[in-house]
Coordinates of C-alpha atoms and ligand atoms in Angstrom, one line a residue:
A1 CA -6.5 -9.9 31.2
K2 CA -5.3 -8.4 27.9
S3 CA -7.8 -6.9 25.5
A4 CA -8.4 -8.4 22.1
E5 CA -6.6 -5.4 20.6
E6 CA -3.5 -6.0 22.7
R7 CA -3.6 -9.6 21.9
I8 CA -3.8 -8.9 18.1
H9 CA -0.8 -6.7 18.4
L10 CA 1.1 -9.4 20.3
Q11 CA 0.1 -12.1 17.8
I12 CA 1.4 -10.1 14.9
L13 CA 4.6 -9.3 16.7
H14 CA 5.1 -12.9 17.9
R15 CA 4.1 -14.4 14.5
R16 CA 1.1 -16.3 15.8
P17 CA -1.8 -16.6 13.4
E18 CA -4.0 -18.9 15.5
G19 CA -7.4 -17.5 16.4
I20 CA -6.6 -14.0 15.0
E21 CA -10.0 -13.9 13.3
A22 CA -11.9 -14.3 16.6
L23 CA -9.8 -11.6 18.2
I24 CA -10.7 -9.3 15.3
D25 CA -14.4 -10.1 15.7
D26 CA -14.0 -9.2 19.4
A27 CA -12.3 -5.9 18.6
L28 CA -15.1 -5.2 16.1
T29 CA -17.6 -5.1 18.9
R30 CA -15.8 -2.0 20.2
R31 CA -14.6 -0.1 17.1
P32 CA -15.4 0.0 13.4
A33 CA -13.4 -2.0 10.9
V34 CA -11.5 1.0 9.7
A35 CA -10.4 1.7 13.3
V36 CA -9.3 -1.9 13.8
L37 CA -7.1 -1.4 10.7
N38 CA -5.7 2.0 11.6
E39 CA -5.5 1.7 15.4
V40 CA -4.6 -2.0 15.8
L41 CA -3.2 -3.7 12.7
L42 CA -1.1 -1.0 11.2
P43 CA 0.5 0.0 14.5
A44 CA 1.4 -3.7 15.1
M45 CA 3.1 -3.9 11.8
K46 CA 4.9 -0.6 12.5
D47 CA 6.1 -2.1 15.8
V48 CA 7.5 -5.1 13.8
G49 CA 9.3 -2.7 11.4
D50 CA 10.7 -0.6 14.2
R51 CA 12.1 -3.6 16.0
F52 CA 13.5 -5.1 12.8
G53 CA 15.1 -1.6 12.2
A54 CA 16.6 -1.7 15.7
G55 CA 18.1 -5.2 15.1
E56 CA 15.7 -6.9 17.6
L57 CA 14.1 -9.1 14.9
I58 CA 15.5 -11.2 12.1
L59 CA 14.1 -11.0 8.6
P60 CA 12.3 -14.4 8.5
F61 CA 10.4 -13.3 11.6
V62 CA 9.3 -10.2 9.8
L63 CA 8.1 -12.3 7.0
Q64 CA 6.0 -14.5 9.4
S65 CA 4.6 -11.4 11.0
A66 CA 3.6 -10.1 7.6
E67 CA 1.8 -13.4 7.0
V68 CA -0.2 -13.0 10.2
M69 CA -1.0 -9.4 9.2
K70 CA -2.2 -10.6 5.8
K71 CA -4.5 -13.1 7.4
A72 CA -5.9 -10.4 9.7
V73 CA -6.5 -8.1 6.8
A74 CA -8.1 -10.8 4.8
H75 CA -10.6 -11.5 7.6
L76 CA -11.2 -7.8 8.2
E77 CA -11.9 -7.0 4.6
Q78 CA -15.5 -8.2 4.6
F79 CA -16.3 -5.7 7.4
L80 CA -14.8 -2.6 5.7
E81 CA -17.3 -0.3 4.1
K82 CA -18.3 -1.2 0.6
K83 CA -19.9 1.0 -2.0
E84 CA -21.8 -1.0 -4.6
G85 CA -22.7 0.2 -8.1
A86 CA -21.1 0.9 -11.4
T87 CA -17.3 1.3 -11.5
K88 CA -16.2 4.8 -10.7
G89 CA -13.0 4.3 -12.6
N90 CA -10.0 2.2 -13.5
V91 CA -6.8 2.1 -11.5
V92 CA -3.6 0.2 -12.4
L93 CA -1.7 -0.7 -9.2
A94 CA 1.7 -2.2 -8.6
T95 CA 4.6 -2.5 -6.3
V96 CA 7.6 -1.3 -8.2
Y97 CA 10.4 -3.3 -9.8
G98 CA 12.8 -4.9 -7.3
D99 CA 10.4 -4.5 -4.4
V100 CA 8.6 -7.4 -2.8
H101 CA 6.6 -5.4 -0.1
D102 CA 3.0 -5.8 -1.0
I103 CA 0.9 -5.4 2.2
G104 CA 0.4 -1.7 1.7
K105 CA -0.3 -2.1 -2.0
N106 CA -2.9 -4.8 -1.2
L107 CA -4.6 -2.5 1.4
V108 CA -4.8 0.2 -1.2
K109 CA -6.4 -2.3 -3.5
T110 CA -9.0 -3.3 -0.9
I111 CA -9.9 0.3 -0.1
L112 CA -10.2 1.3 -3.7
S113 CA -12.2 -1.7 -4.8
N114 CA -14.5 -1.4 -1.7
N115 CA -15.2 2.2 -2.9
G116 CA -16.3 1.3 -6.4
F117 CA -13.1 1.4 -8.4
T118 CA -11.9 -1.3 -10.7
V119 CA -8.3 -2.2 -9.7
H120 CA -5.9 -3.9 -12.1
D121 CA -3.4 -5.3 -9.6
L122 CA -0.2 -6.2 -11.4
G123 CA 1.4 -7.6 -8.2
K124 CA 4.9 -6.9 -6.9
Q125 CA 8.3 -6.3 -8.6
V126 CA 6.6 -4.9 -11.7
P127 CA 8.7 -3.2 -14.4
V128 CA 7.7 0.2 -15.6
A129 CA 7.1 -1.1 -19.1
T130 CA 4.5 -3.6 -17.9
I131 CA 2.7 -0.9 -15.9
L132 CA 2.5 1.5 -18.8
E133 CA 1.3 -1.2 -21.2
K134 CA -1.5 -2.1 -18.8
A135 CA -2.5 1.6 -18.2
V136 CA -2.8 2.1 -22.0
Q137 CA -4.7 -1.1 -22.5
V138 CA -7.4 -0.3 -19.9
N139 CA -7.2 3.5 -20.4
A140 CA -6.5 3.9 -16.7
D141 CA -7.8 6.9 -14.7
A142 CA -4.7 6.6 -12.6
I143 CA -1.6 4.6 -12.0
G144 CA -0.8 3.7 -8.4
L145 CA 2.7 2.7 -7.3
S146 CA 4.0 1.5 -4.0
A147 CA 7.7 1.4 -2.9
L148 CA 9.0 0.5 0.5
L149 CA 12.8 0.7 -0.1
V150 CA 14.8 3.8 -0.7
S151 CA 16.5 2.0 -3.6
T152 CA 13.3 0.9 -5.4
S153 CA 11.6 4.3 -4.9
K154 CA 13.8 5.4 -7.8
Q155 CA 11.4 3.5 -10.1
M156 CA 8.9 6.3 -9.5
P157 CA 10.8 9.1 -11.1
F158 CA 11.8 6.6 -13.8
C159 CA 8.1 5.9 -14.4
V160 CA 7.4 9.6 -14.7
E161 CA 10.3 9.9 -17.2
E162 CA 8.9 7.1 -19.3
L163 CA 5.3 8.6 -19.2
H164 CA 6.7 12.0 -20.2
R165 CA 8.8 10.6 -23.0
R166 CA 5.9 8.7 -24.4
N167 CA 3.6 11.7 -24.1
L168 CA 1.2 9.8 -21.8
T169 CA -0.8 11.7 -19.2
F170 CA -2.0 9.1 -16.7
P171 CA -2.1 10.7 -13.2
L172 CA 0.4 8.9 -11.0
I173 CA -0.2 8.2 -7.3
I174 CA 2.7 7.1 -5.3
G175 CA 3.0 5.8 -1.7
G176 CA 4.9 3.5 0.6
A177 CA 7.2 3.9 3.6
A178 CA 10.3 4.8 1.5
I179 CA 8.8 8.1 0.3
N180 CA 7.2 11.3 1.5
R181 CA 5.5 14.4 0.2
R182 CA 8.7 16.1 -0.7
F183 CA 9.8 13.1 -2.8
G184 CA 6.4 13.3 -4.5
Y185 CA 6.9 17.0 -5.3
K186 CA 10.4 16.3 -6.8
T187 CA 9.0 13.4 -8.8
H188 CA 6.6 15.7 -10.5
F189 CA 9.4 17.0 -12.7
A190 CA 10.9 15.1 -15.6
Q191 CA 14.6 15.3 -16.2
D192 CA 14.2 18.1 -18.8
G193 CA 12.7 20.2 -16.0
A194 CA 9.1 20.1 -17.4
P195 CA 6.4 19.2 -14.9
Y196 CA 4.8 15.9 -15.8
A197 CA 1.5 16.7 -17.5
G198 CA -0.5 13.9 -15.8
G199 CA 0.5 15.0 -12.3
V200 CA 2.1 13.2 -9.5
F201 CA 0.3 12.7 -6.2
Y202 CA 1.8 11.5 -2.9
A203 CA -0.6 9.4 -0.7
K204 CA 0.5 8.9 2.9
D205 CA -2.0 6.1 3.4
A206 CA -4.6 4.0 1.5
F207 CA -7.4 6.5 2.5
E208 CA -5.5 9.5 1.1
G209 CA -5.0 7.4 -2.0
L210 CA -8.7 6.9 -2.3
E211 CA -9.3 10.7 -1.8
I212 CA -6.9 11.4 -4.6
V213 CA -8.5 9.0 -7.0
E214 CA -11.9 10.3 -6.2
G215 CA -10.8 13.8 -6.9
L216 CA -9.3 12.7 -10.2
V217 CA -12.5 11.1 -11.6
D218 CA -14.9 13.8 -10.2
Ligands
B1M301 CO1 11.2 -5.1 4.6 N1 12.0 -3.3 4.9 N2 12.8 -5.7 3.6 N3 10.3 -6.8 4.5 N4 9.9 -4.4 5.7 C1 11.1 -2.3 5.5 C2 10.4 -1.5 4.4 C3 12.2 -1.4 6.3 C4 11.8 0.0 6.5 C5 12.5 -2.2 7.6 C6 13.5 -1.5 8.5 O1 14.7 -1.5 8.2 N5 13.1 -0.8 9.5 C7 13.5 -1.6 5.4 C8 13.7 -0.5 4.3 C9 14.9 0.4 4.5 C10 15.0 1.4 3.5 O2 15.0 1.2 2.3 N6 15.0 2.6 3.9 C11 13.3 -3.0 4.8 C12 14.3 -3.8 4.3 C13 15.7 -3.3 4.4 C14 14.0 -5.0 3.6 C15 15.0 -6.0 3.0 C16 16.1 -5.3 2.1 C17 15.7 -6.8 4.1 C18 16.8 -7.7 3.6 O3 16.7 -8.5 2.7 N7 18.0 -7.5 4.3 C19 14.1 -6.9 2.1 C20 13.9 -6.3 0.7 C21 13.2 -7.3 -0.2 C22 12.9 -6.5 -1.5 O4 11.8 -5.9 -1.6 N8 13.7 -6.7 -2.5 C23 12.8 -6.8 2.9 C24 11.9 -7.9 3.0 C25 10.7 -7.9 3.8 C26 9.8 -9.1 3.9 C27 9.7 -9.9 2.7 C28 10.3 -9.9 5.1 C29 8.5 -8.4 4.4 C30 7.5 -8.0 3.3 C31 6.4 -9.0 3.1 C32 5.3 -8.5 2.2 O5 5.1 -7.4 2.0 N9 4.7 -9.5 1.5 C33 9.0 -7.0 5.0 C34 8.3 -6.2 5.8 C35 7.0 -6.7 6.3 C36 8.7 -4.9 6.2 C37 8.1 -3.9 7.2 C38 8.4 -4.5 8.6 C39 6.6 -3.7 7.1 C40 6.1 -3.2 5.8 C41 4.6 -3.2 5.8 O6 4.0 -4.2 5.3 N10 4.0 -2.2 6.5 C42 8.9 -2.6 6.9 C43 9.0 -1.6 8.0 C44 8.3 -0.3 7.8 O7 7.7 -0.1 6.8 N11 8.5 0.6 8.7 C45 10.1 -3.1 6.1 C46 2.5 -2.1 6.6 C47 1.9 -1.5 5.3 C48 0.4 -1.4 5.5 O8 2.5 -0.2 5.3 O9 3.5 -0.6 3.0 O10 3.9 1.6 4.2 P1 3.0 0.5 3.9 O11 1.6 1.0 3.2 C49 0.9 2.1 3.8 C50 1.3 3.5 3.3 O12 2.6 3.6 3.0 C51 0.4 3.7 2.0 O13 -0.8 3.0 2.4 C52 -0.5 1.9 3.2 C53 -1.6 1.7 4.2 O14 -1.8 2.9 5.0 N12 0.8 3.2 0.7 C54 0.2 3.7 -0.4 C55 1.7 2.2 0.4 N13 1.7 2.1 -1.0 C56 0.8 3.0 -1.5 C57 0.4 3.2 -2.8 C58 -0.6 4.2 -2.9 C59 -1.1 4.9 -1.9 C60 -0.7 4.6 -0.6 O15 -1.1 4.6 -4.1 C61 -0.8 3.8 -5.2

């Protein structure tokens, strides 16, 4: 018989939400919630992406897999470690303009809020102007942006340009499948060649995002 872990993987891949909660509970008897996330749910979603990339899956199927993934994460959330107490800081979070991918962004939100941060989640497809307005309004400790498409990742240097132009210094954390550390390094510099005063930090996953924010408010 297949393990609950294998069945979770297959249910995400085959777009079947039924009973995914019970399978997660089963997996939780063998590994902590964070391992269920990192070792079971994220690899399943990666498998979906790889198969879509290889032309094996059509887009509506990917969307349905994403819904199963969301259901799974929503159930898992209560088991992920939570730190109670006063807020450690304020983070404005968004998926960039033109980009509808929000699973990664939502995970970052979960991890940050579970660890004591107040997250102002602006949702997806958010224009830079809206992001900066919110950051000013709440006096954010950091801005977090997610981009999954190569085309929309250009919003990140654009955001840096706007921050720089307005003399704002909010640290900027960027993540998402479309970008990498090298992109983060390049994004640190405004068009006039000056490094952005607030700093640009690349986060490869939600936990690295948390580490960065914790470092910033220390
Ligand atoms: Co789309 N999609 N998609 N898609 N999709 C990708 C990104 C793609 C790589 C698939 C592929 O071709 N293999 C490809 C991008 C190619 C490229 O630009 N290089 C792609 C494409 C092409 C598209 C469309 C253009 C398809 C089309 O219409 N022809 C279209 C674009 C729509 C748009 O945005 N304008 C599209 C649409 C969709 C769906 C709507 C069907 C659905 C999204 C549903 C949703 O999010 N609500 C979808 C999905 C699900 C995917 C894949 C399969 C999975 C993405 C995902 O959720 N991963 C994806 C394949 C892939 O990524 N390899 C793909 C799980 C998630 C937890 O990971 O978001 O990377 P991720 O987040 C991680 C880290 O990156 C990091 O932490 C997270 C947790 O560890 N992180 C941060 C992310 N943001 C962070 C921010 C931080 C810190 C860390 O600080 C602030």
